[in-house]
Amino acid sequence: MGLSMLPDELLLSLSDQWPCRDGQLKQLAALLSPTLPSPSTLVVYGPRASGKSGIVKSYLKNSALDHAIVRCRECVTGRHLLEKIIGEVFDALHSQHVNGDTESHPGRCENLSSLSVHLQRLLEKRDKFVLVLDGVDKQREAPPTLLPALARLGEVIPQLTLILIVRNPPPRFLHQPGVPHLQFPPYGRTQSIHIVSRKPPDIFLEAPPDDMDYDDETHEEDKAWLWPRFCAAVWDALAQNAARDLAAFQDACHKLWRPFVAPVIKGDFGTRDFSRLVVAQRRLFQDENVLLDSIISTPNGAATLSKSKTHELPYYAKWLLVAAYLASFNPTKLDALYFMKSTEKKRRKKGGGVSRSGGRPSQVRKIPRHLLAASAFTLDRLLAIMHAILPDDIRTTIDIYKQIATLSSLRLLVRAGGIGSSDPLEPGGKWRVGPMVTWEHVQSIARNIDFNLTDYVAD
Amino acid sequence: MEYEKCYVFKPEDSRPVKRRKVEPQGLQSSWNLRKEAYQEAWKAQQDRIDERLRTINATTINGILDFLEEAASNATEIRIPTGLILAGPNSALRTSIAAQISSHSDTTRRRSYIQISSSSGSNLKSLLKTIIQKATSRAVEDDEDELDDQPASRKGGPKLLNYDLELLHLHVQERRIEQVVIAIEDPEACDGELLSELIELFSYWQDRIPFVLFFNIATSVEFLQQRLSKTAIKHLDGRVFDAAVSSDEVEQVFDALTTSDTSLWIGSNLSTMILDRQSDYIQGIESLVQAARYAYMSHFYANAVSISLSPSLALKDVTAQYLEALRNLPSFRTFARQLLDNGDPGRLRDLLDRDDKAFEFAQNSVREGKEALAEILEATEVVRSLQITIPNTTASSKSRMYVQAMSGKLAGSPMLRTLLLTLRKAPSDTAINVANALLERKTPRDLIDELSPIVREIEALIKDQDDKAQPLRSEEDVKNSTLRTTVIAQKVELSKQKSALSKQDAAYTTIIRRLSDVLETYFAEKLVNPKDLTLHEIFLYDLKSPFREVFTPRPRHAVERALAAPHDYLDCDCCGPDHGDGDDATLASTQPSTAVLYQLYLESGNMINASDLWQAFQAVVGDSQDEQQVMAQFQRGLAEMRYLGFVKNTRKRVDHVAKVAWRGL
């Protein structure tokens, strides 16, 4: 076995670098041995953050096989991928053999057949070459024949071994039987905790004062003791349900670590008071905000976004937005009731005189309107409602239309679907309020302009 | 002719020369002078505005530059450093910030700035193309001569695809660029998916190309976050920067427009209009600048007497017509009437007969008028400083104060009266604050000269005061009087009783009265109505209408009005007001067919039956004409209505058209 495969010490160092992946490493070593023949195509699959790309990459690097790795996610089109494959293969072959025999670059590669021709020519004199396509199932704008054609490249080019790294392969996605698949299962609880706890972060960011008699050695010991326990607690509380993959788990652990050890730094607890610390800090493990991502990273670990400051819209833009909300959420047939000045006094009473105490609840369950999707309205209805609710008359100038344009560029007003919705000049074109315009949002705007919104909303 | 495919027109001789008046005559001859005067006046103004705008965002810009520096010094390779600039829905501010950032590029870091907007590309490929093209075509520094500008490509290989970020990578390597800053101008208008894909792609290249992203946020960060994919959010490491608030900006620019050495002053009506429009509709600062500029242009270009504003005007430059125009100005007439009333006909005779006197008079009045306006402005500043120092008063904004002063209503305004009354009641510590604040301003000279002895006296009084804990009180302070009720013969009598004032308090009362009197006379003297100044027509511009017509047109109203009252536009004899009853909604067969249809349209309901409409139309236009011709008119009119967006086809009923536009919206 030692002859055909990698030396044992190499494998050992790899398995040290990638813990809990011994089986996969051995399989790789068997399938991609430098001396023995390899299958023409190999599918490596497994969920996110299970070490597929990393292990394949470091294995190939250590095994001294000629190889090229193409990251498909960086390729914008299928054509781009093909060009990239050729480029990478060319670079891989020529970086190792810098001696004089410079072949010229094969040139353009427009389609799959020219790819196979180019590869044949490039690999003519080699005896073994490994081409890794990382994440080929997520390729943008891939031609439908890409995967089956790639899988058959080995038939044309016997020197080539193709490794396809995918997340979850559908059955028969290569249209070819007998392609070896190598599974990378997700890490389990013990494995995850083991991996994450290999590098414990510091408890104390700055060295404690000298009089506490606390040197670096004890610090190392303490954090190596505390961190795995903490990781296990995070896994049990949050990660096993919501952050199962290693990256998310690690992320959550690191986010929670600093608030978790804050009492230790303050001196309320000792470094080994784990159970008391967990009880004291149980709020951290109950708060699920840590699992949400946010653009603005807040230092205390929780990703709560404070009500961030926003700049105000111009005065009439606010009225327009309120009018648009009313137009979207009030039924058209009630417009005369709500917006005609003469009927202001005689609003219809709620309930229509039916006694509420007795009788069964109505069979038709009514969903509050503001929870439903916004309905479309014409621009004239919007303007009419705005004129009706404005406290004073305005001169309709081009500025109002400009406000409409501004609101629509901010996606607060959007064009509703239908025929001719792409043409803004279409007579009677329909609009609706954007998804950001919620009841709360509009209510705060209405309060700002001193308008009693509830009087005008049909319930 | 048969052998020619087309007829070639060969004119016999050259075109006749048009008899145009090339040389402007009369008042128009000062056109070039006025143009120069305008350019000079506006340039000074523009420089001031630019100066102001540069300082407005200075703190934000510095914050952003620090952020860039920090991102460059500790690059993480995991998350893209992202600046979220909260600029509001003000597109001008966004671009100005971006421009200022790129102009601030220091020499220590090599950065490449790329600005993209939603219009840069509708899909990932075209967006990348734009980015790469913008990045590679712009030279980072000009003094790099050894780096020739050859297109970056792989050695020996063919050219890369133009959307391959490898190109950008090579460019970054070649030029040793340390940061690629990509500013997205309107992330709200971009497609959320596209933006997420772009961010993901950037993050994959982050280990090779040091990206920094900037988003100009008009609504809120949450909105952006909702629209991005989870993976994209994971790759962003954001920091929020707050840009200057718009209203503050308006104040600053307006202040720059109304400094004391401006040559043309904008009157109260126009400035109210401009400022109202600014707060009601727009948040861009450039529209304010444009409005001011337009005011300058309309004044200089349309008003011949405006050459007097040119500082280097001599008598030989002006024409007789100019002087005649000058003598016909309303304010000149008032002045002449005053001269006559004062019994100085000789001077008036001189002004009317002698050109040099009239010219000199004009120059002097313009200078004096400008000085008076500068003094008004100064007086408003004094009012503001009073407002700031006297407790329990709110300081009005500079622009509002200016508008009030320019309308000539500030002098007797209730606000000013209350202010002075409050001052009279103020205790000594407030009074000394107020006086010192005014002294610190150092201007105006004459007011200061009057104030300083008063201040000295107050200070002396305070020094001699027995009870240092309590400030000296004024007699008029209500707290010093008590209300006493006495019941005499079942009647309640109220009597005010002044509490006993110490001698010092009494002395203080006289001083504070003097102080307020000094201020009152100062205000009454300085806060004159600008419209009363002689020859104010030259240096004061206060016309609403050109601004209103040019900046706030009413396209919809214009169309509706033209259709409802075609006679106003056509001025034809057939359907004049004497023909009908005089109101605009009369139907007449002589009107254009579209106008007739429009009036029928206004009377109809939501759905209009085409056949009914035809019959009504026929009834109006009359049976006398040929039916085919009337039909043609009808069809054409209906087609025009549809083109204008008043009606559209409806699928509900085939023989109907739907009403789309209502009048008066």
Short mmCIF file of N, CA and C in Angstrom, two decimals, chain B residues 563-564 566 574-575 579-581 583-603 616-617 619-621:
data_model
loop_
_atom_site.label_atom_id
_atom_site.label_comp_id
_atom_site.label_asym_id
_atom_site.label_seq_id
_atom_site.Cartn_x
_atom_site.Cartn_y
_atom_site.Cartn_z
N LEU B 563 -57.06 72.57 -24.01
CA LEU B 563 -58.18 71.84 -24.58
C LEU B 563 -59.51 72.43 -24.13
N ALA B 564 -59.53 72.93 -22.90
CA ALA B 564 -60.80 73.46 -22.39
C ALA B 564 -61.08 74.85 -22.96
N PRO B 566 -59.67 76.64 -26.00
CA PRO B 566 -58.75 76.77 -27.14
C PRO B 566 -58.66 78.20 -27.66
N CYS B 574 -63.65 83.25 -34.72
CA CYS B 574 -64.86 82.45 -34.78
C CYS B 574 -65.40 82.09 -33.40
N CYS B 575 -64.54 81.79 -32.45
CA CYS B 575 -65.06 81.36 -31.16
C CYS B 575 -64.52 82.24 -30.05
N HIS B 579 -68.72 85.30 -28.70
CA HIS B 579 -69.49 84.28 -29.39
C HIS B 579 -70.29 83.43 -28.40
N GLY B 580 -69.60 83.00 -27.36
CA GLY B 580 -70.28 82.19 -26.35
C GLY B 580 -70.70 83.08 -25.18
N ASP B 581 -70.85 82.45 -24.01
CA ASP B 581 -71.29 83.20 -22.86
C ASP B 581 -70.11 83.74 -22.04
N ASP B 583 -67.71 81.93 -20.40
CA ASP B 583 -66.96 80.96 -19.59
C ASP B 583 -66.31 79.93 -20.50
N ASP B 584 -65.32 79.25 -19.93
CA ASP B 584 -64.43 78.50 -20.80
C ASP B 584 -65.02 77.19 -21.31
N ALA B 585 -66.11 76.73 -20.70
CA ALA B 585 -66.61 75.41 -21.09
C ALA B 585 -67.71 75.49 -22.14
N THR B 586 -67.57 76.38 -23.07
CA THR B 586 -68.59 76.43 -24.10
C THR B 586 -68.20 75.52 -25.25
N LEU B 587 -69.18 74.91 -25.81
CA LEU B 587 -68.95 74.05 -26.96
C LEU B 587 -69.31 74.83 -28.22
N ALA B 588 -68.44 74.74 -29.17
CA ALA B 588 -68.76 75.41 -30.42
C ALA B 588 -68.24 74.58 -31.56
N SER B 589 -68.93 74.61 -32.64
CA SER B 589 -68.53 73.78 -33.76
C SER B 589 -67.24 74.27 -34.39
N THR B 590 -66.91 75.53 -34.10
CA THR B 590 -65.69 76.05 -34.72
C THR B 590 -64.44 75.65 -33.98
N GLN B 591 -64.62 75.12 -32.79
CA GLN B 591 -63.43 74.74 -32.03
C GLN B 591 -62.76 73.53 -32.66
N PRO B 592 -61.47 73.33 -32.35
CA PRO B 592 -60.81 72.12 -32.86
C PRO B 592 -61.52 70.87 -32.34
N SER B 593 -61.51 69.84 -33.14
CA SER B 593 -62.31 68.67 -32.79
C SER B 593 -61.85 68.04 -31.49
N THR B 594 -60.53 68.08 -31.22
CA THR B 594 -60.04 67.49 -29.97
C THR B 594 -60.59 68.24 -28.77
N ALA B 595 -60.68 69.58 -28.92
CA ALA B 595 -61.19 70.37 -27.81
C ALA B 595 -62.67 70.06 -27.57
N VAL B 596 -63.41 69.88 -28.64
CA VAL B 596 -64.83 69.52 -28.49
C VAL B 596 -64.94 68.17 -27.78
N LEU B 597 -64.15 67.24 -28.25
CA LEU B 597 -64.19 65.90 -27.65
C LEU B 597 -63.80 65.96 -26.19
N TYR B 598 -62.82 66.79 -25.89
CA TYR B 598 -62.35 66.86 -24.51
C TYR B 598 -63.47 67.36 -23.59
N GLN B 599 -64.23 68.34 -24.09
CA GLN B 599 -65.30 68.85 -23.24
C GLN B 599 -66.41 67.83 -23.07
N LEU B 600 -66.67 67.07 -24.11
CA LEU B 600 -67.64 65.98 -23.96
C LEU B 600 -67.12 64.93 -22.98
N TYR B 601 -65.84 64.72 -23.08
CA TYR B 601 -65.16 63.73 -22.23
C TYR B 601 -65.28 64.10 -20.77
N LEU B 602 -65.15 65.41 -20.49
CA LEU B 602 -65.23 65.86 -19.11
C LEU B 602 -66.61 65.58 -18.52
N GLU B 603 -67.63 65.61 -19.38
CA GLU B 603 -68.98 65.41 -18.87
C GLU B 603 -69.33 63.95 -18.68
N ALA B 616 -72.87 62.62 -29.96
CA ALA B 616 -72.78 63.93 -29.30
C ALA B 616 -71.87 64.85 -30.11
N PHE B 617 -70.78 64.29 -30.58
CA PHE B 617 -69.84 65.09 -31.35
C PHE B 617 -70.49 65.62 -32.61
N ALA B 619 -73.59 66.11 -33.09
CA ALA B 619 -74.57 67.13 -32.75
C ALA B 619 -73.92 68.48 -32.53
N VAL B 620 -72.74 68.46 -31.96
CA VAL B 620 -72.05 69.73 -31.70
C VAL B 620 -71.52 70.32 -33.00
N VAL B 621 -70.81 69.48 -33.74
CA VAL B 621 -70.14 70.00 -34.93
C VAL B 621 -71.16 70.39 -35.99
#
